[in-house]
Amino acid sequence: MTESLLDRVPVIPVVVIENLDHAVPIARALVQGGVPVIELTLRTPVALDAIERIAAEVPEILVGAGTIVTPGQAKQAADAGAQFLVSPGCTPALTKAMTETGLPHLPGAATVSEVLALLEAGYTDLKFFPAEASGGANFLKSIHSPVPAARFCPTGGISTANASSYLALPNVGCVGGSWLTPAPVLAAEDWDAVASLAKAAAELKTTA
Ligand code: 3PG
């Protein structure tokens, strides 16, 4: 993959999956809505199996694993077929394990020092998490001038109400969020609703 993860879609759907049978319909609905990327969070017991199923059955979507919080999860996700990895924070062991998979990945940062440490380690593309709780769009706006090399995918508390204020910033490539796959919509198996939410997200404008 040569294109940055930050430049593929305006919104990376962050999905918490409880029912394995929902994996493929969710992925198809996102593709139908124009968002061919999905980040499955490793927060539920079925997440790795969901990645495996999507990788096998929905080849048109880029499937990744999120909430990588231990080094071992990086390899597990790669073995399941994940094509990219996202972590909410970073430690040297985590970034080493993610690098060893050979997959593109976004380590998380929420402070200027964490951003600088990741730049030193060779990263330019980062996750900013938890975005709203850590200063939101104003934080990213403030650090662009002193730290222009860093680019972000902010996630955490983002929705249609505030996504545009992030996407307008020069150091934001895309945002991430769970609002495209709300739990009640998944429980109702309303795949048309997921496709509609994806369509609205795909139409959000970025600065790119
Ligand atoms: C993440 O893992 O990126 C966040 O939990 C997504 O945050 P949200 O649920 O507030 O969109």
Short mmCIF file of N, CA and C in Angstrom, two decimals, residues 18-148:
data_model
loop_
_atom_site.label_atom_id
_atom_site.label_comp_id
_atom_site.label_asym_id
_atom_site.label_seq_id
_atom_site.Cartn_x
_atom_site.Cartn_y
_atom_site.Cartn_z
N GLU A 18 -20.07 -7.39 18.25
CA GLU A 18 -20.46 -8.37 19.27
C GLU A 18 -20.89 -9.68 18.64
N ASN A 19 -21.44 -9.60 17.44
CA ASN A 19 -22.02 -10.78 16.77
C ASN A 19 -21.23 -11.05 15.49
N LEU A 20 -20.58 -12.19 15.45
CA LEU A 20 -19.73 -12.51 14.30
C LEU A 20 -20.50 -12.49 12.98
N ASP A 21 -21.76 -12.85 13.04
CA ASP A 21 -22.56 -12.88 11.81
C ASP A 21 -22.80 -11.48 11.24
N HIS A 22 -22.51 -10.47 12.02
CA HIS A 22 -22.69 -9.10 11.52
C HIS A 22 -21.49 -8.61 10.71
N ALA A 23 -20.38 -9.33 10.80
CA ALA A 23 -19.13 -8.81 10.22
C ALA A 23 -19.26 -8.53 8.72
N VAL A 24 -19.66 -9.54 7.99
CA VAL A 24 -19.71 -9.39 6.53
C VAL A 24 -20.79 -8.38 6.10
N PRO A 25 -22.03 -8.45 6.65
CA PRO A 25 -23.02 -7.44 6.26
C PRO A 25 -22.57 -6.00 6.58
N ILE A 26 -21.90 -5.81 7.70
CA ILE A 26 -21.41 -4.45 8.03
C ILE A 26 -20.40 -4.01 6.97
N ALA A 27 -19.46 -4.88 6.66
CA ALA A 27 -18.42 -4.51 5.69
C ALA A 27 -19.05 -4.20 4.33
N ARG A 28 -20.02 -5.02 3.92
CA ARG A 28 -20.67 -4.78 2.62
C ARG A 28 -21.45 -3.46 2.63
N ALA A 29 -22.09 -3.16 3.76
CA ALA A 29 -22.86 -1.91 3.84
C ALA A 29 -21.92 -0.70 3.76
N LEU A 30 -20.77 -0.80 4.39
CA LEU A 30 -19.81 0.32 4.34
C LEU A 30 -19.31 0.51 2.90
N VAL A 31 -19.01 -0.58 2.23
CA VAL A 31 -18.57 -0.48 0.83
C VAL A 31 -19.68 0.13 -0.01
N GLN A 32 -20.90 -0.34 0.21
CA GLN A 32 -22.04 0.18 -0.56
C GLN A 32 -22.20 1.69 -0.35
N GLY A 33 -21.93 2.15 0.87
CA GLY A 33 -22.05 3.58 1.16
C GLY A 33 -20.85 4.40 0.68
N GLY A 34 -19.82 3.73 0.21
CA GLY A 34 -18.67 4.47 -0.33
C GLY A 34 -17.51 4.61 0.64
N VAL A 35 -17.48 3.76 1.68
CA VAL A 35 -16.39 3.79 2.66
C VAL A 35 -15.72 2.41 2.70
N PRO A 36 -14.77 2.15 1.81
CA PRO A 36 -14.18 0.81 1.72
C PRO A 36 -13.03 0.57 2.70
N VAL A 37 -13.21 0.98 3.93
CA VAL A 37 -12.23 0.77 5.01
C VAL A 37 -13.00 0.43 6.28
N ILE A 38 -12.48 -0.49 7.07
CA ILE A 38 -13.13 -0.82 8.35
C ILE A 38 -12.05 -1.13 9.38
N GLU A 39 -12.22 -0.57 10.57
CA GLU A 39 -11.31 -0.88 11.69
C GLU A 39 -12.11 -1.64 12.74
N LEU A 40 -11.78 -2.92 12.90
CA LEU A 40 -12.44 -3.73 13.92
C LEU A 40 -11.66 -3.60 15.21
N THR A 41 -12.32 -3.18 16.27
CA THR A 41 -11.60 -3.02 17.54
C THR A 41 -11.46 -4.38 18.22
N LEU A 42 -10.29 -4.63 18.78
CA LEU A 42 -10.07 -5.90 19.49
C LEU A 42 -10.59 -5.79 20.92
N ARG A 43 -11.87 -5.47 21.02
CA ARG A 43 -12.47 -5.28 22.36
C ARG A 43 -13.51 -6.33 22.67
N THR A 44 -13.78 -7.18 21.70
CA THR A 44 -14.79 -8.21 21.92
C THR A 44 -14.18 -9.56 21.51
N PRO A 45 -14.71 -10.64 22.04
CA PRO A 45 -14.11 -11.96 21.76
C PRO A 45 -14.17 -12.35 20.29
N VAL A 46 -15.10 -11.77 19.52
CA VAL A 46 -15.24 -12.21 18.12
C VAL A 46 -14.46 -11.34 17.14
N ALA A 47 -13.73 -10.35 17.65
CA ALA A 47 -13.10 -9.38 16.74
C ALA A 47 -12.12 -10.01 15.76
N LEU A 48 -11.26 -10.90 16.25
CA LEU A 48 -10.27 -11.49 15.33
C LEU A 48 -10.95 -12.37 14.28
N ASP A 49 -11.96 -13.13 14.69
CA ASP A 49 -12.71 -13.94 13.71
C ASP A 49 -13.43 -13.04 12.71
N ALA A 50 -13.90 -11.89 13.18
CA ALA A 50 -14.59 -10.95 12.27
C ALA A 50 -13.62 -10.42 11.22
N ILE A 51 -12.41 -10.13 11.64
CA ILE A 51 -11.39 -9.67 10.69
C ILE A 51 -11.13 -10.76 9.64
N GLU A 52 -11.00 -11.99 10.12
CA GLU A 52 -10.72 -13.11 9.23
C GLU A 52 -11.85 -13.28 8.20
N ARG A 53 -13.08 -13.18 8.67
CA ARG A 53 -14.22 -13.35 7.77
C ARG A 53 -14.30 -12.24 6.73
N ILE A 54 -14.08 -11.02 7.19
CA ILE A 54 -14.16 -9.89 6.25
C ILE A 54 -13.04 -9.99 5.22
N ALA A 55 -11.84 -10.35 5.69
CA ALA A 55 -10.71 -10.47 4.76
C ALA A 55 -11.00 -11.53 3.69
N ALA A 56 -11.69 -12.59 4.11
CA ALA A 56 -11.97 -13.68 3.16
C ALA A 56 -13.15 -13.37 2.24
N GLU A 57 -14.16 -12.68 2.78
CA GLU A 57 -15.41 -12.57 2.03
C GLU A 57 -15.71 -11.20 1.44
N VAL A 58 -14.99 -10.18 1.89
CA VAL A 58 -15.25 -8.84 1.34
C VAL A 58 -13.91 -8.24 0.90
N PRO A 59 -13.34 -8.76 -0.18
CA PRO A 59 -11.99 -8.33 -0.58
C PRO A 59 -11.93 -6.86 -0.99
N GLU A 60 -13.08 -6.27 -1.29
CA GLU A 60 -13.06 -4.87 -1.74
C GLU A 60 -12.91 -3.87 -0.59
N ILE A 61 -12.92 -4.36 0.66
CA ILE A 61 -12.73 -3.43 1.78
C ILE A 61 -11.32 -3.63 2.36
N LEU A 62 -10.75 -2.53 2.84
CA LEU A 62 -9.47 -2.61 3.56
C LEU A 62 -9.82 -2.84 5.03
N VAL A 63 -9.45 -4.00 5.55
CA VAL A 63 -9.84 -4.34 6.93
C VAL A 63 -8.64 -4.21 7.85
N GLY A 64 -8.85 -3.51 8.95
CA GLY A 64 -7.78 -3.31 9.91
C GLY A 64 -8.22 -3.66 11.31
N ALA A 65 -7.25 -3.71 12.22
CA ALA A 65 -7.53 -4.00 13.62
C ALA A 65 -7.21 -2.77 14.45
N GLY A 66 -8.14 -2.42 15.34
CA GLY A 66 -7.93 -1.29 16.23
C GLY A 66 -7.84 -1.76 17.67
N THR A 67 -7.59 -0.80 18.56
CA THR A 67 -7.45 -1.10 19.99
C THR A 67 -6.35 -2.15 20.22
N ILE A 68 -5.24 -2.01 19.48
CA ILE A 68 -4.07 -2.86 19.73
C ILE A 68 -3.39 -2.27 20.96
N VAL A 69 -3.49 -2.95 22.09
CA VAL A 69 -2.90 -2.42 23.33
C VAL A 69 -1.77 -3.28 23.89
N THR A 70 -1.58 -4.48 23.32
CA THR A 70 -0.44 -5.30 23.74
C THR A 70 0.33 -5.74 22.50
N PRO A 71 1.64 -5.96 22.64
CA PRO A 71 2.42 -6.38 21.47
C PRO A 71 1.88 -7.65 20.83
N GLY A 72 1.42 -8.59 21.63
CA GLY A 72 0.92 -9.85 21.09
C GLY A 72 -0.28 -9.67 20.17
N GLN A 73 -1.10 -8.66 20.46
CA GLN A 73 -2.29 -8.44 19.61
C GLN A 73 -1.92 -8.02 18.19
N ALA A 74 -0.76 -7.40 18.02
CA ALA A 74 -0.36 -6.97 16.68
C ALA A 74 -0.20 -8.19 15.78
N LYS A 75 0.49 -9.21 16.30
CA LYS A 75 0.71 -10.44 15.51
C LYS A 75 -0.61 -11.19 15.32
N GLN A 76 -1.41 -11.26 16.37
CA GLN A 76 -2.70 -11.96 16.26
C GLN A 76 -3.55 -11.32 15.16
N ALA A 77 -3.58 -9.99 15.13
CA ALA A 77 -4.38 -9.29 14.12
C ALA A 77 -3.83 -9.54 12.73
N ALA A 78 -2.51 -9.50 12.60
CA ALA A 78 -1.90 -9.75 11.29
C ALA A 78 -2.21 -11.18 10.84
N ASP A 79 -2.12 -12.13 11.76
CA ASP A 79 -2.40 -13.53 11.42
C ASP A 79 -3.86 -13.72 11.00
N ALA A 80 -4.75 -12.90 11.56
CA ALA A 80 -6.18 -13.00 11.21
C ALA A 80 -6.47 -12.38 9.85
N GLY A 81 -5.52 -11.64 9.31
CA GLY A 81 -5.74 -11.04 7.99
C GLY A 81 -5.88 -9.54 7.99
N ALA A 82 -5.61 -8.91 9.13
CA ALA A 82 -5.70 -7.45 9.17
C ALA A 82 -4.70 -6.84 8.19
N GLN A 83 -5.14 -5.77 7.53
CA GLN A 83 -4.28 -5.09 6.55
C GLN A 83 -3.69 -3.80 7.10
N PHE A 84 -4.17 -3.37 8.25
CA PHE A 84 -3.55 -2.24 8.95
C PHE A 84 -3.87 -2.37 10.43
N LEU A 85 -3.10 -1.65 11.24
CA LEU A 85 -3.24 -1.73 12.70
C LEU A 85 -3.33 -0.32 13.28
N VAL A 86 -4.12 -0.20 14.34
CA VAL A 86 -4.26 1.10 15.02
C VAL A 86 -4.18 0.86 16.52
N SER A 87 -3.39 1.69 17.21
CA SER A 87 -3.34 1.57 18.66
C SER A 87 -3.74 2.91 19.28
N PRO A 88 -4.39 2.86 20.44
CA PRO A 88 -4.83 4.11 21.06
C PRO A 88 -3.70 4.89 21.70
N GLY A 89 -2.55 4.24 21.92
CA GLY A 89 -1.41 4.92 22.51
C GLY A 89 -0.14 4.32 21.94
N CYS A 90 0.98 4.48 22.62
CA CYS A 90 2.19 3.88 22.08
C CYS A 90 3.18 3.60 23.20
N THR A 91 3.85 2.48 23.05
CA THR A 91 5.01 2.17 23.89
C THR A 91 6.05 1.64 22.91
N PRO A 92 7.32 1.63 23.30
CA PRO A 92 8.33 1.07 22.39
C PRO A 92 8.01 -0.37 21.99
N ALA A 93 7.53 -1.18 22.92
CA ALA A 93 7.23 -2.58 22.59
C ALA A 93 6.07 -2.68 21.60
N LEU A 94 5.09 -1.81 21.77
CA LEU A 94 3.93 -1.83 20.86
C LEU A 94 4.34 -1.43 19.44
N THR A 95 5.08 -0.33 19.33
CA THR A 95 5.46 0.11 17.98
C THR A 95 6.40 -0.93 17.34
N LYS A 96 7.24 -1.58 18.14
CA LYS A 96 8.12 -2.63 17.59
C LYS A 96 7.28 -3.78 17.05
N ALA A 97 6.31 -4.22 17.84
CA ALA A 97 5.47 -5.35 17.41
C ALA A 97 4.66 -4.99 16.17
N MET A 98 4.15 -3.79 16.12
CA MET A 98 3.36 -3.40 14.94
C MET A 98 4.27 -3.31 13.71
N THR A 99 5.48 -2.78 13.90
CA THR A 99 6.43 -2.68 12.79
C THR A 99 6.80 -4.07 12.27
N GLU A 100 6.97 -5.00 13.20
CA GLU A 100 7.38 -6.36 12.81
C GLU A 100 6.34 -7.08 11.95
N THR A 101 5.08 -6.65 12.03
CA THR A 101 4.07 -7.29 11.17
C THR A 101 4.25 -6.87 9.71
N GLY A 102 4.95 -5.76 9.48
CA GLY A 102 5.10 -5.25 8.11
C GLY A 102 3.86 -4.51 7.62
N LEU A 103 2.87 -4.37 8.49
CA LEU A 103 1.62 -3.71 8.07
C LEU A 103 1.69 -2.21 8.35
N PRO A 104 0.98 -1.41 7.53
CA PRO A 104 0.85 0.00 7.88
C PRO A 104 0.13 0.13 9.22
N HIS A 105 0.55 1.09 10.02
CA HIS A 105 -0.11 1.21 11.32
C HIS A 105 -0.08 2.64 11.82
N LEU A 106 -1.05 2.94 12.66
CA LEU A 106 -1.16 4.27 13.26
C LEU A 106 -1.02 4.13 14.76
N PRO A 107 0.12 4.56 15.33
CA PRO A 107 0.22 4.60 16.79
C PRO A 107 -0.49 5.84 17.31
N GLY A 108 -0.97 5.72 18.55
CA GLY A 108 -1.74 6.83 19.11
C GLY A 108 -0.89 7.77 19.94
N ALA A 109 -1.29 9.05 19.93
CA ALA A 109 -0.64 10.07 20.75
C ALA A 109 -1.70 11.07 21.20
N ALA A 110 -1.47 11.62 22.38
CA ALA A 110 -2.42 12.62 22.88
C ALA A 110 -1.72 13.83 23.48
N THR A 111 -0.38 13.84 23.46
CA THR A 111 0.35 15.00 23.98
C THR A 111 1.46 15.37 22.98
N VAL A 112 1.98 16.58 23.13
CA VAL A 112 3.05 17.02 22.23
C VAL A 112 4.27 16.13 22.38
N SER A 113 4.60 15.75 23.62
CA SER A 113 5.79 14.91 23.81
C SER A 113 5.61 13.53 23.17
N GLU A 114 4.40 12.98 23.25
CA GLU A 114 4.16 11.69 22.59
C GLU A 114 4.29 11.83 21.07
N VAL A 115 3.79 12.93 20.55
CA VAL A 115 3.91 13.18 19.10
C VAL A 115 5.39 13.28 18.73
N LEU A 116 6.16 14.02 19.51
CA LEU A 116 7.59 14.18 19.21
C LEU A 116 8.32 12.84 19.30
N ALA A 117 7.96 12.03 20.27
CA ALA A 117 8.62 10.71 20.41
C ALA A 117 8.33 9.85 19.17
N LEU A 118 7.11 9.92 18.67
CA LEU A 118 6.77 9.10 17.49
C LEU A 118 7.42 9.66 16.23
N LEU A 119 7.55 10.98 16.14
CA LEU A 119 8.29 11.55 15.00
C LEU A 119 9.74 11.07 15.05
N GLU A 120 10.32 11.08 16.24
CA GLU A 120 11.71 10.59 16.39
C GLU A 120 11.84 9.14 15.96
N ALA A 121 10.78 8.37 16.20
CA ALA A 121 10.80 6.94 15.83
C ALA A 121 10.55 6.74 14.34
N GLY A 122 10.27 7.82 13.63
CA GLY A 122 10.12 7.71 12.18
C GLY A 122 8.70 7.80 11.66
N TYR A 123 7.73 7.99 12.58
CA TYR A 123 6.33 8.09 12.14
C TYR A 123 5.98 9.53 11.78
N THR A 124 5.09 9.68 10.80
CA THR A 124 4.49 11.00 10.56
C THR A 124 2.97 10.91 10.71
N ASP A 125 2.40 9.72 10.46
CA ASP A 125 0.94 9.55 10.50
C ASP A 125 0.54 8.90 11.83
N LEU A 126 -0.27 9.61 12.58
CA LEU A 126 -0.61 9.18 13.94
C LEU A 126 -2.11 9.22 14.17
N LYS A 127 -2.52 8.45 15.17
CA LYS A 127 -3.89 8.57 15.67
C LYS A 127 -3.84 9.58 16.82
N PHE A 128 -4.81 10.46 16.88
CA PHE A 128 -4.92 11.39 18.01
C PHE A 128 -6.11 10.90 18.83
N PHE A 129 -5.81 10.38 20.03
CA PHE A 129 -6.85 9.75 20.85
C PHE A 129 -6.58 10.00 22.32
N PRO A 130 -7.60 10.23 23.12
CA PRO A 130 -9.01 10.46 22.78
C PRO A 130 -9.20 11.91 22.37
N ALA A 131 -9.61 12.12 21.13
CA ALA A 131 -9.55 13.45 20.52
C ALA A 131 -10.31 14.52 21.29
N GLU A 132 -11.58 14.30 21.50
CA GLU A 132 -12.37 15.37 22.14
C GLU A 132 -11.90 15.60 23.58
N ALA A 133 -11.58 14.54 24.29
CA ALA A 133 -11.17 14.67 25.69
C ALA A 133 -9.77 15.26 25.84
N SER A 134 -9.00 15.25 24.74
CA SER A 134 -7.60 15.73 24.81
C SER A 134 -7.41 17.10 24.20
N GLY A 135 -8.48 17.81 23.98
CA GLY A 135 -8.34 19.16 23.44
C GLY A 135 -8.95 19.37 22.06
N GLY A 136 -9.36 18.27 21.45
CA GLY A 136 -10.12 18.37 20.21
C GLY A 136 -9.39 19.05 19.07
N ALA A 137 -10.18 19.63 18.18
CA ALA A 137 -9.61 20.28 16.99
C ALA A 137 -8.69 21.43 17.38
N ASN A 138 -8.98 22.11 18.49
CA ASN A 138 -8.11 23.22 18.91
C ASN A 138 -6.70 22.75 19.24
N PHE A 139 -6.59 21.57 19.82
CA PHE A 139 -5.26 21.03 20.13
C PHE A 139 -4.47 20.83 18.83
N LEU A 140 -5.11 20.20 17.85
CA LEU A 140 -4.41 19.92 16.59
C LEU A 140 -4.06 21.21 15.85
N LYS A 141 -4.98 22.16 15.92
CA LYS A 141 -4.72 23.46 15.29
C LYS A 141 -3.50 24.13 15.93
N SER A 142 -3.41 23.99 17.25
CA SER A 142 -2.31 24.64 17.99
C SER A 142 -0.96 24.00 17.72
N ILE A 143 -0.93 22.69 17.45
CA ILE A 143 0.39 22.07 17.29
C ILE A 143 0.85 22.03 15.84
N HIS A 144 -0.01 22.45 14.93
CA HIS A 144 0.41 22.38 13.51
C HIS A 144 1.60 23.28 13.23
N SER A 145 1.61 24.47 13.79
CA SER A 145 2.71 25.39 13.51
C SER A 145 4.04 24.91 14.11
N PRO A 146 4.07 24.55 15.40
CA PRO A 146 5.35 24.07 15.95
C PRO A 146 5.76 22.67 15.47
N VAL A 147 4.79 21.82 15.15
CA VAL A 147 5.10 20.43 14.78
C VAL A 147 4.42 20.09 13.44
N PRO A 148 4.85 20.73 12.36
CA PRO A 148 4.11 20.57 11.10
C PRO A 148 4.26 19.19 10.46
#
